[in-house]
Coordinates of C-alpha atoms and ligand atoms in Angstrom, one line a residue:
X1 CA 14.1 15.2 -41.4
X2 CA 14.8 14.7 -44.7
X3 CA 18.1 12.3 -43.9
X4 CA 16.4 9.9 -41.3
X5 CA 15.8 7.1 -43.7
X6 CA 19.5 7.4 -45.0
X7 CA 20.5 7.7 -41.3
X8 CA 18.5 4.6 -40.4
X9 CA 19.7 2.3 -43.0
X10 CA 23.5 2.8 -41.8
X11 CA 25.6 2.2 -38.9
X12 CA 28.2 5.0 -38.8
X13 CA 30.5 3.0 -36.6
X14 CA 31.1 0.4 -39.0
X15 CA 30.7 2.4 -42.6
X16 CA 32.8 5.0 -43.8
X17 CA 29.9 6.7 -45.5
X18 CA 29.3 10.3 -44.4
X19 CA 27.0 10.8 -41.6
X20 CA 23.5 12.3 -42.1
X21 CA 24.0 16.0 -41.8
X22 CA 22.3 18.6 -43.9
X23 CA 24.3 21.4 -45.2
X24 CA 23.7 24.8 -45.6
X25 CA 25.0 25.8 -48.9
X26 CA 25.6 29.4 -50.2
X27 CA 26.8 28.7 -53.7
X28 CA 24.5 29.1 -56.7
X29 CA 25.7 26.0 -58.3
X30 CA 24.2 22.9 -57.7
X31 CA 26.4 19.6 -58.1
X32 CA 25.2 16.2 -59.7
X33 CA 27.1 12.9 -59.0
X34 CA 26.8 9.4 -60.5
X35 CA 28.2 6.7 -58.3
X36 CA 29.0 3.2 -59.6
X37 CA 28.1 0.9 -56.8
X38 CA 29.0 -2.6 -56.9
X39 CA 26.3 -3.7 -54.4
X40 CA 24.8 -7.1 -54.7
X41 CA 23.6 -6.1 -58.1
X42 CA 25.9 -3.5 -60.2
X43 CA 23.8 -0.1 -60.3
X44 CA 24.4 3.6 -60.9
X45 CA 23.3 6.1 -58.1
X46 CA 22.3 9.5 -59.8
X47 CA 22.2 12.2 -57.4
X48 CA 21.1 16.0 -57.6
X49 CA 21.8 18.6 -55.2
X50 CA 18.9 20.2 -53.7
X51 CA 18.0 22.1 -50.7
X52 CA 21.2 21.0 -48.8
X53 CA 20.5 17.1 -49.6
X54 CA 21.2 14.9 -52.7
X55 CA 17.9 13.7 -54.2
X56 CA 18.9 10.1 -55.4
X57 CA 17.8 7.6 -57.9
X58 CA 19.1 4.0 -58.6
X59 CA 19.8 3.4 -62.1
X60 CA 20.2 -0.2 -62.8
X61 CA 21.6 0.1 -66.5
X62 CA 23.2 3.4 -65.7
X63 CA 22.5 6.6 -67.8
X64 CA 22.6 6.6 -71.5
X65 CA 23.5 9.3 -74.0
X66 CA 21.0 7.9 -76.5
X67 CA 17.9 9.6 -76.2
X68 CA 15.9 6.5 -77.4
X69 CA 17.1 4.6 -74.3
X70 CA 15.1 5.7 -71.5
X71 CA 16.7 4.4 -68.2
X72 CA 14.8 3.3 -65.1
X73 CA 15.6 5.3 -62.3
X74 CA 14.2 4.0 -59.0
X75 CA 13.9 6.9 -56.4
X76 CA 15.7 6.1 -53.4
X77 CA 16.1 8.1 -50.0
X78 CA 18.0 11.5 -49.8
X79 CA 21.7 11.5 -49.3
X80 CA 23.8 13.9 -47.5
X81 CA 25.7 16.2 -49.6
X82 CA 28.9 14.9 -48.4
X83 CA 28.2 11.6 -50.2
X84 CA 28.8 13.2 -53.5
X85 CA 32.5 12.9 -52.7
X86 CA 32.3 9.3 -51.3
X87 CA 34.4 6.5 -52.9
X88 CA 35.3 3.5 -51.1
X89 CA 34.1 -0.1 -49.9
X90 CA 31.0 -0.3 -47.7
X91 CA 32.1 -3.2 -45.6
X92 CA 30.3 -7.0 -45.7
X93 CA 27.0 -6.9 -43.6
X94 CA 26.3 -3.1 -44.1
X95 CA 23.5 -1.7 -46.0
X96 CA 24.6 -1.8 -49.7
X97 CA 27.8 -3.6 -49.1
X98 CA 30.4 -3.3 -51.9
X99 CA 32.4 -0.8 -53.4
X100 CA 31.4 2.8 -54.6
X101 CA 33.0 4.7 -57.3
X102 CA 32.5 8.2 -58.6
X103 CA 31.4 7.6 -62.2
X104 CA 30.7 11.2 -63.2
X105 CA 30.4 14.5 -61.2
X106 CA 29.6 18.2 -62.3
X107 CA 26.8 20.7 -62.0
X108 CA 23.4 20.6 -62.8
X109 CA 21.1 23.4 -64.1
X110 CA 17.4 22.9 -63.6
X111 CA 15.1 24.2 -66.1
X112 CA 12.0 25.8 -64.3
X113 CA 10.7 25.1 -60.6
X114 CA 12.5 22.0 -59.2
X115 CA 9.9 21.8 -56.2
X116 CA 7.0 21.8 -59.0
X117 CA 8.9 19.5 -61.0
X118 CA 9.6 16.9 -58.1
X119 CA 5.8 17.3 -57.3
X120 CA 4.5 16.8 -61.0
X121 CA 6.9 14.2 -61.8
X122 CA 8.9 15.8 -64.4
X123 CA 12.3 17.4 -64.1
X124 CA 14.1 18.9 -67.0
X125 CA 17.7 20.0 -66.6
X126 CA 21.0 20.6 -68.1
X127 CA 24.1 18.3 -66.9
X128 CA 27.6 20.0 -67.0
X129 CA 29.8 16.8 -66.2
X130 CA 32.6 15.0 -67.7
X131 CA 30.6 12.2 -69.2
X132 CA 27.0 13.2 -68.9
X133 CA 26.4 16.8 -70.7
X134 CA 23.5 18.8 -72.1
X135 CA 19.9 18.4 -71.6
X136 CA 18.0 15.7 -69.8
X137 CA 14.5 14.7 -68.8
X138 CA 13.4 12.9 -65.5
X139 CA 10.0 11.5 -66.0
X140 CA 8.1 10.0 -63.0
X141 CA 6.1 6.7 -64.3
X142 CA 5.0 5.1 -61.5
X143 CA 4.1 6.9 -57.9
X144 CA 3.2 4.0 -55.6
X145 CA 5.6 1.8 -54.0
X146 CA 9.0 2.8 -54.7
X147 CA 8.5 5.7 -57.2
X148 CA 10.0 5.0 -60.5
X149 CA 11.3 7.3 -62.9
X150 CA 12.9 7.4 -66.4
X151 CA 16.1 9.3 -67.2
X152 CA 16.2 10.3 -70.9
X153 CA 18.7 12.2 -72.8
X154 CA 17.3 15.1 -74.7
X155 CA 18.1 15.3 -78.4
X156 CA 20.9 17.9 -78.6
X157 CA 24.7 18.0 -79.8
X158 CA 25.7 16.0 -76.6
X159 CA 23.3 12.9 -77.5
X160 CA 24.7 9.8 -79.1
X161 CA 23.0 7.2 -80.9
X162 CA 23.6 3.8 -79.7
X163 CA 25.4 4.8 -76.6
X164 CA 25.9 2.2 -74.1
X165 CA 28.3 4.1 -71.6
X166 CA 27.6 2.1 -68.5
X167 CA 28.1 -1.1 -69.9
X168 CA 31.1 -0.3 -71.7
X169 CA 32.9 1.5 -68.9
X170 CA 32.0 -0.9 -65.9
X171 CA 34.0 -4.1 -64.8
X172 CA 32.3 -7.3 -65.7
X173 CA 29.6 -8.1 -63.3
X174 CA 30.6 -10.8 -60.6
X175 CA 28.7 -13.9 -61.7
X176 CA 26.4 -15.0 -58.9
X177 CA 26.4 -18.8 -58.8
X178 CA 25.2 -21.1 -56.4
X179 CA 21.4 -21.3 -54.7
X180 CA 18.8 -22.9 -56.4
X181 CA 17.5 -21.2 -59.7
X182 CA 13.7 -20.7 -60.1
X183 CA 12.7 -21.5 -63.8
X184 CA 10.7 -18.2 -64.7
X185 CA 6.9 -18.6 -65.1
X186 CA 5.4 -17.5 -68.4
X187 CA 3.7 -14.1 -68.0
X188 CA 0.4 -13.5 -69.8
X189 CA 1.5 -10.4 -72.2
X190 CA -0.7 -7.3 -71.8
X191 CA -2.4 -6.8 -75.0
X192 CA -3.1 -3.5 -76.7
X193 CA -6.7 -2.4 -76.8
X194 CA -8.4 -0.1 -78.9
X195 CA -9.3 3.4 -77.4
X196 CA -11.1 6.7 -78.7
X197 CA -7.8 8.9 -78.3
X198 CA -4.4 8.5 -77.4
X199 CA -3.5 9.4 -73.6
X200 CA -1.2 12.3 -72.9
X201 CA 1.0 13.3 -70.1
X202 CA 4.6 12.6 -68.7
X203 CA 3.7 9.2 -67.5
X204 CA 2.8 7.8 -71.2
X205 CA 5.5 6.6 -73.6
X206 CA 4.5 6.4 -77.1
X207 CA 6.3 3.9 -79.3
X208 CA 6.5 2.9 -83.0
X209 CA 3.8 -0.2 -83.7
X210 CA 6.2 -3.0 -84.3
X211 CA 4.6 -5.7 -87.0
X212 CA 5.9 -8.7 -86.1
X213 CA 5.5 -11.4 -83.5
X214 CA 4.9 -10.8 -80.1
X215 CA 7.6 -13.0 -78.0
X216 CA 8.6 -13.5 -74.5
X217 CA 12.0 -14.1 -74.0
X218 CA 13.2 -16.1 -70.9
X219 CA 17.2 -15.6 -70.3
X220 CA 18.8 -17.8 -67.7
X221 CA 22.7 -17.5 -67.9
X222 CA 23.0 -18.1 -71.4
X223 CA 20.1 -20.3 -71.9
X224 CA 17.2 -18.7 -73.8
X225 CA 13.7 -19.9 -74.3
X226 CA 11.4 -17.8 -76.6
X227 CA 7.4 -18.1 -76.1
X228 CA 4.6 -16.9 -78.2
X229 CA 1.9 -14.8 -76.5
X230 CA -0.1 -17.8 -75.9
X231 CA 2.8 -19.4 -74.3
X232 CA 3.9 -21.9 -76.8
X233 CA 7.8 -22.4 -77.0
X234 CA 9.0 -21.1 -80.4
X235 CA 12.8 -21.3 -79.4
X236 CA 13.2 -23.8 -82.3
X237 CA 11.9 -21.3 -84.7
X238 CA 14.3 -18.5 -83.7
X239 CA 17.7 -20.1 -83.2
X240 CA 19.8 -17.3 -84.3
X241 CA 17.8 -14.8 -82.1
X242 CA 18.1 -17.2 -79.1
X243 CA 21.7 -17.5 -79.8
X244 CA 22.1 -13.8 -79.7
X245 CA 20.2 -12.9 -76.9
X246 CA 22.1 -15.6 -74.8
X247 CA 25.0 -13.2 -75.1
X248 CA 23.2 -10.6 -73.4
X249 CA 24.9 -8.9 -70.4
X250 CA 22.1 -9.7 -68.1
X251 CA 21.9 -13.3 -66.5
X252 CA 18.3 -13.9 -65.7
X253 CA 15.5 -11.8 -67.0
X254 CA 12.2 -12.1 -68.7
X255 CA 11.6 -10.0 -71.7
X256 CA 8.5 -8.7 -73.7
X257 CA 9.2 -7.9 -77.0
X258 CA 8.5 -8.4 -80.8
X259 CA 10.3 -10.3 -83.3
X260 CA 10.6 -8.4 -86.5
X261 CA 12.1 -7.8 -89.9
X262 CA 13.4 -4.2 -89.4
X263 CA 14.7 -1.9 -92.2
X264 CA 16.1 0.7 -89.8
X265 CA 12.7 2.7 -90.1
X266 CA 9.9 0.0 -90.5
X267 CA 9.0 -3.4 -89.6
X268 CA 7.8 -5.9 -92.7
X269 CA 5.4 -8.6 -91.6
X270 CA 5.3 -10.4 -94.8
X271 CA 9.0 -10.8 -95.1
X272 CA 8.9 -11.9 -91.4
X273 CA 6.5 -14.7 -92.6
X274 CA 8.6 -15.6 -95.5
X275 CA 11.8 -15.7 -93.3
X276 CA 10.1 -18.1 -90.8
X277 CA 8.7 -20.4 -93.9
X278 CA 12.2 -20.6 -95.1
X279 CA 13.7 -21.0 -91.6
X280 CA 15.9 -18.2 -92.2
X281 CA 16.2 -16.2 -88.8
X282 CA 19.2 -14.4 -89.2
X283 CA 17.8 -11.2 -90.6
X284 CA 15.2 -11.0 -87.8
X285 CA 15.6 -8.5 -84.7
X286 CA 14.2 -8.9 -81.4
X287 CA 12.9 -5.6 -79.9
X288 CA 12.5 -5.8 -76.2
X289 CA 10.1 -3.0 -74.9
X290 CA 9.7 -4.4 -71.4
X291 CA 11.5 -6.1 -68.8
X292 CA 9.0 -8.1 -66.9
X293 CA 11.8 -9.8 -64.4
X294 CA 15.3 -9.5 -63.5
X295 CA 17.1 -12.0 -61.7
X296 CA 14.6 -12.9 -59.2
X297 CA 12.8 -9.6 -58.8
X298 CA 9.5 -8.9 -60.1
X299 CA 9.6 -5.6 -62.2
X300 CA 6.5 -6.2 -64.2
X301 CA 5.2 -2.7 -65.5
X302 CA 8.5 -0.9 -65.5
X303 CA 9.3 0.1 -69.0
X304 CA 12.9 -0.2 -69.6
X305 CA 13.4 -0.1 -73.2
Ligands
LIG1 MN1 23.6 2.4 -54.3

């Protein structure tokens, strides 16, 4: 019963979403769809047709054409094929209440065995859509609990550096005001340790070693506080950075990252020290490499950047 979870979550007397029917299809092409879903939190639902259902992932930030922007994709329940054509308002009080819009639709072409890819946690495919084209990887990084994947654009002629498709195209997030705000706790950052050899496998991401100051950024509706790895408040040393972080689209989040002087290729620690001595922090960058918490959800260990 591949659509049982889908059916159990919904009351089809109250929502116009398609009922849970598995469809036999004789077509050789497979559809994909991305739906912009204005639920309590805006996200993008990425769906791939496979064996009569839509395999589904919720992507908080939406897909990106930039191969460097690995987008968290949380695996969710299979959806019926008809869902690929669904647009409309899921009524208040129902599961996923809010507006659903089709953001992109087209065909997908798997490279290699899909069954094996789903099992191993690495799908490679091509998308033939209006916005999303070319090669993609979907890599599972966490299998326990809600399985987490990363959707990554392959480097090809359809890739676009610095692309922020989803943020640019989506209407402004509704501000959720009211309700008591908790102050985020300081989270002891995970530190690097020496090993004999570097690990391999699709669940690992290798990143450039940044030479700067490890800084935890707490974002709260435009207010920003910056902490060192030992929890000292260094907001005052990085005023310009705090100001730019305050203009982030995200409202409440804890980021783990590194403050660096960046020349487009490398980080320069001595220039960073000099900038700090001179109280000149306008040339500094904050490279966030992990999102520890988002709004009031603990997302520790989900690499997003
Ligand atoms: Mn959704």
